[in-house]
């Protein structure tokens, strides 16, 4: 009988921990320089049944609400040297991107056994049901998603503690994508309202990244070399993939759509070096081979030895990561630039400086492509120990050469918070305003073609249905934390000037995404 009672009590405690729904279940008190939290104390009658050996000390849960519903115990960022990104969606820095908290627990003891040997394995499933309920070329709906598998290897544990293997990791991510592109269906070839779509190829296993990472001097100097998505190492921030729109997630637009700065899930052969002289400041530079093909590494991502890789993309970024006041209000302030020395066709001028649409002459080849960006976010009110635990205001501006990029200006502003005020501290909520302006060169070519009754020319943002000007998107989401490793996120997007034109009525898109980290 006593064994039965113990079993029931343990089951109840497990369920209460696995499905937190109120603030009492997660300690989200304001933080000080040293996070002081009392160990979890069970009621006296529970301790008498379980015995003193079952009385555990629960580590603080840092609820950085992300698409992965990650709630593992984490050292607050202001007590450690920050990693590469502090981003929930992107390459890890000394750890797996999906974390170590899984919906299926420790896999019957398999996870602790692997991790004690330096192997971090995770399987993640993301599914998004989306439809435009009004506007656009036509009304439609799609289901798009992916299955992702990551393997992260801590060589110091694999090889047993060795001085040269300390802070030496191998990171690898493979995905399988499926579904249809809703934006294309309702007439928008310039934007994607679904976070998970595109560039994965019709293959079983598409390689996103595979690279080694090594750090020195207590992680103040960090080097990554291998197959790397450049657009998620640079011009990225912790909050971008809380939103669905692809102009945000996996690197910002327009840089991520340039060959020299392609973002997730495309990769480039290259390396990234980050130097952090102090905890709040980093300087980062990267050098990557530029692929002239539509798919980097082929449609599978595994074909690294593609032809035409003679040109290079150079990226640099400087970032300041302050934490203001006694509540450590986190901020990220970043400025960066990219220069790609490959040659690209001018969107308007021919070899004589006239319109190639009208003359039929070859387009002028422009030497080099440039992009610059500024990304800022600041926590205004803290609600817990995590880097994303609070009311956050953020935004970015990015520019790309208008002679070769269809979009050459983009601007975005966001406001995000957790659900702590209504006793849902692991939930997240946010609104965003996105705007993109099309380049003068692209517009002049489209006007010239329209005047002659010719098909409108496109560029790196697809074929237009009309003469383009600008496109504006309003987005709002709410992320429900259901359990560790399980989240559901309804999302609303209003697309003004679909595809940058006035050909179609403004579109209203409703979607719901579910993410499961097994």
mmCIF file of N, CA and C in Angstrom, residues 387-438:
data_model
loop_
_atom_site.group_PDB
_atom_site.id
_atom_site.type_symbol
_atom_site.label_atom_id
_atom_site.label_comp_id
_atom_site.label_asym_id
_atom_site.label_seq_id
_atom_site.Cartn_x
_atom_site.Cartn_y
_atom_site.Cartn_z
ATOM 1 N N UNK A 387 17.109 35.517 -20.824
ATOM 2 C CA UNK A 387 17.420 36.654 -21.676
ATOM 3 C C UNK A 387 16.182 37.204 -22.374
ATOM 4 N N UNK A 388 15.166 36.374 -22.560
ATOM 5 C CA UNK A 388 13.935 36.800 -23.216
ATOM 6 C C UNK A 388 12.786 36.956 -22.229
ATOM 7 N N UNK A 389 13.064 36.937 -20.948
ATOM 8 C CA UNK A 389 12.010 36.994 -19.931
ATOM 9 C C UNK A 389 11.659 38.426 -19.575
ATOM 10 N N UNK A 390 10.835 39.048 -20.409
ATOM 11 C CA UNK A 390 10.429 40.396 -20.097
ATOM 12 C C UNK A 390 9.804 41.083 -21.288
ATOM 13 N N UNK A 391 9.485 42.348 -21.087
ATOM 14 C CA UNK A 391 8.938 43.183 -22.155
ATOM 15 C C UNK A 391 10.103 43.718 -22.972
ATOM 16 N N UNK A 392 10.114 43.419 -24.274
ATOM 17 C CA UNK A 392 11.256 43.730 -25.137
ATOM 18 C C UNK A 392 10.797 44.525 -26.343
ATOM 19 N N UNK A 393 11.528 45.588 -26.637
ATOM 20 C CA UNK A 393 11.319 46.392 -27.833
ATOM 21 C C UNK A 393 12.510 46.192 -28.756
ATOM 22 N N UNK A 394 12.255 45.911 -30.023
ATOM 23 C CA UNK A 394 13.356 45.653 -30.944
ATOM 24 C C UNK A 394 13.056 46.133 -32.345
ATOM 25 N N UNK A 395 14.094 46.112 -33.178
ATOM 26 C CA UNK A 395 13.925 46.497 -34.562
ATOM 27 C C UNK A 395 15.210 46.364 -35.345
ATOM 28 N N UNK A 396 15.110 46.515 -36.658
ATOM 29 C CA UNK A 396 16.304 46.487 -37.490
ATOM 30 C C UNK A 396 16.072 47.287 -38.771
ATOM 31 N N UNK A 397 17.186 47.701 -39.365
ATOM 32 C CA UNK A 397 17.184 48.299 -40.706
ATOM 33 C C UNK A 397 18.287 47.613 -41.501
ATOM 34 N N UNK A 398 18.012 47.270 -42.747
ATOM 35 C CA UNK A 398 19.011 46.630 -43.595
ATOM 36 C C UNK A 398 18.946 47.207 -44.997
ATOM 37 N N UNK A 399 20.112 47.222 -45.640
ATOM 38 C CA UNK A 399 20.239 47.766 -46.991
ATOM 39 C C UNK A 399 21.035 46.789 -47.846
ATOM 40 N N UNK A 400 20.662 46.697 -49.121
ATOM 41 C CA UNK A 400 21.431 45.927 -50.094
ATOM 42 C C UNK A 400 21.510 46.723 -51.387
ATOM 43 N N UNK A 401 22.562 46.481 -52.171
ATOM 44 C CA UNK A 401 22.786 47.221 -53.414
ATOM 45 C C UNK A 401 21.573 47.103 -54.329
ATOM 46 N N UNK A 402 20.951 48.244 -54.647
ATOM 47 C CA UNK A 402 19.743 48.240 -55.457
ATOM 48 C C UNK A 402 19.961 47.889 -56.908
ATOM 49 N N UNK A 403 21.190 47.994 -57.404
ATOM 50 C CA UNK A 403 21.454 47.627 -58.794
ATOM 51 C C UNK A 403 21.334 46.124 -59.017
ATOM 52 N N UNK A 404 21.517 45.339 -57.955
ATOM 53 C CA UNK A 404 21.498 43.882 -58.116
ATOM 54 C C UNK A 404 20.503 43.176 -57.196
ATOM 55 N N UNK A 405 19.952 43.861 -56.218
ATOM 56 C CA UNK A 405 18.957 43.260 -55.328
ATOM 57 C C UNK A 405 17.602 43.911 -55.544
ATOM 58 N N UNK A 406 16.595 43.096 -55.763
ATOM 59 C CA UNK A 406 15.238 43.578 -56.028
ATOM 60 C C UNK A 406 14.706 44.423 -54.872
ATOM 61 N N UNK A 407 14.986 44.001 -53.639
ATOM 62 C CA UNK A 407 14.672 44.791 -52.451
ATOM 63 C C UNK A 407 15.973 45.374 -51.932
ATOM 64 N N UNK A 408 15.990 46.690 -51.725
ATOM 65 C CA UNK A 408 17.242 47.259 -51.230
ATOM 66 C C UNK A 408 17.097 47.989 -49.906
ATOM 67 N N UNK A 409 15.881 48.128 -49.385
ATOM 68 C CA UNK A 409 15.684 48.705 -48.058
ATOM 69 C C UNK A 409 14.646 47.877 -47.311
ATOM 70 N N UNK A 410 14.892 47.599 -46.049
ATOM 71 C CA UNK A 410 13.888 46.936 -45.217
ATOM 72 C C UNK A 410 13.987 47.478 -43.800
ATOM 73 N N UNK A 411 12.825 47.523 -43.153
ATOM 74 C CA UNK A 411 12.735 48.050 -41.790
ATOM 75 C C UNK A 411 11.725 47.217 -41.032
ATOM 76 N N UNK A 412 11.998 47.002 -39.745
ATOM 77 C CA UNK A 412 11.097 46.212 -38.928
ATOM 78 C C UNK A 412 11.150 46.672 -37.483
ATOM 79 N N UNK A 413 10.002 46.611 -36.786
ATOM 80 C CA UNK A 413 9.920 46.935 -35.368
ATOM 81 C C UNK A 413 9.042 45.890 -34.687
ATOM 82 N N UNK A 414 9.428 45.473 -33.457
ATOM 83 C CA UNK A 414 8.677 44.450 -32.739
ATOM 84 C C UNK A 414 8.518 44.853 -31.275
ATOM 85 N N UNK A 415 7.488 44.302 -30.651
ATOM 86 C CA UNK A 415 7.269 44.424 -29.220
ATOM 87 C C UNK A 415 6.843 43.051 -28.731
ATOM 88 N N UNK A 416 7.549 42.525 -27.707
ATOM 89 C CA UNK A 416 7.289 41.161 -27.228
ATOM 90 C C UNK A 416 7.242 41.129 -25.706
ATOM 91 N N UNK A 417 6.554 40.114 -25.202
ATOM 92 C CA UNK A 417 6.484 39.926 -23.760
ATOM 93 C C UNK A 417 6.189 38.460 -23.474
ATOM 94 N N UNK A 418 6.330 38.072 -22.216
ATOM 95 C CA UNK A 418 5.915 36.745 -21.785
ATOM 96 C C UNK A 418 4.510 36.840 -21.190
ATOM 97 N N UNK A 419 3.957 35.696 -20.820
ATOM 98 C CA UNK A 419 2.618 35.684 -20.233
ATOM 99 C C UNK A 419 2.619 35.755 -18.722
ATOM 100 N N UNK A 420 3.692 36.277 -18.131
ATOM 101 C CA UNK A 420 3.800 36.293 -16.670
ATOM 102 C C UNK A 420 2.677 37.091 -16.023
ATOM 103 N N UNK A 421 2.220 38.166 -16.667
ATOM 104 C CA UNK A 421 1.183 39.017 -16.074
ATOM 105 C C UNK A 421 -0.142 38.270 -15.910
ATOM 106 N N UNK A 422 -0.392 37.289 -16.756
ATOM 107 C CA UNK A 422 -1.632 36.507 -16.615
ATOM 108 C C UNK A 422 -1.305 35.062 -16.229
ATOM 109 N N UNK A 423 -0.213 34.901 -15.449
ATOM 110 C CA UNK A 423 0.152 33.631 -14.830
ATOM 111 C C UNK A 423 0.498 32.550 -15.854
ATOM 112 N N UNK A 424 1.065 32.968 -17.001
ATOM 113 C CA UNK A 424 1.568 32.027 -17.998
ATOM 114 C C UNK A 424 3.001 32.424 -18.354
ATOM 115 N N UNK A 425 3.951 32.306 -17.417
ATOM 116 C CA UNK A 425 5.288 32.853 -17.634
ATOM 117 C C UNK A 425 6.078 32.186 -18.745
ATOM 118 N N UNK A 426 5.694 30.982 -19.154
ATOM 119 C CA UNK A 426 6.407 30.319 -20.236
ATOM 120 C C UNK A 426 5.762 30.555 -21.589
ATOM 121 N N UNK A 427 4.669 31.302 -21.633
ATOM 122 C CA UNK A 427 4.070 31.714 -22.898
ATOM 123 C C UNK A 427 4.782 32.951 -23.418
ATOM 124 N N UNK A 428 4.572 33.252 -24.688
ATOM 125 C CA UNK A 428 5.132 34.465 -25.270
ATOM 126 C C UNK A 428 4.114 35.097 -26.198
ATOM 127 N N UNK A 429 4.207 36.408 -26.346
ATOM 128 C CA UNK A 429 3.285 37.151 -27.194
ATOM 129 C C UNK A 429 4.073 38.261 -27.870
ATOM 130 N N UNK A 430 3.696 38.587 -29.108
ATOM 131 C CA UNK A 430 4.449 39.628 -29.802
ATOM 132 C C UNK A 430 3.697 40.208 -30.980
ATOM 133 N N UNK A 431 4.068 41.431 -31.341
ATOM 134 C CA UNK A 431 3.549 42.091 -32.539
ATOM 135 C C UNK A 431 4.742 42.622 -33.326
ATOM 136 N N UNK A 432 4.569 42.722 -34.653
ATOM 137 C CA UNK A 432 5.667 43.170 -35.504
ATOM 138 C C UNK A 432 5.133 43.998 -36.664
ATOM 139 N N UNK A 433 5.953 44.954 -37.093
ATOM 140 C CA UNK A 433 5.698 45.749 -38.293
ATOM 141 C C UNK A 433 6.896 45.561 -39.214
ATOM 142 N N UNK A 434 6.641 45.086 -40.432
ATOM 143 C CA UNK A 434 7.705 44.860 -41.406
ATOM 144 C C UNK A 434 7.425 45.657 -42.668
ATOM 145 N N UNK A 435 8.471 46.290 -43.196
ATOM 146 C CA UNK A 435 8.333 47.076 -44.429
ATOM 147 C C UNK A 435 9.551 46.842 -45.305
ATOM 148 N N UNK A 436 9.320 46.676 -46.598
ATOM 149 C CA UNK A 436 10.414 46.507 -47.545
ATOM 150 C C UNK A 436 10.161 47.370 -48.764
ATOM 151 N N UNK A 437 11.198 48.082 -49.221
ATOM 152 C CA UNK A 437 11.109 48.930 -50.409
ATOM 153 C C UNK A 437 11.900 48.316 -51.554
ATOM 154 N N UNK A 438 11.289 48.282 -52.747
ATOM 155 C CA UNK A 438 11.939 47.704 -53.918
ATOM 156 C C UNK A 438 12.830 48.745 -54.593
#
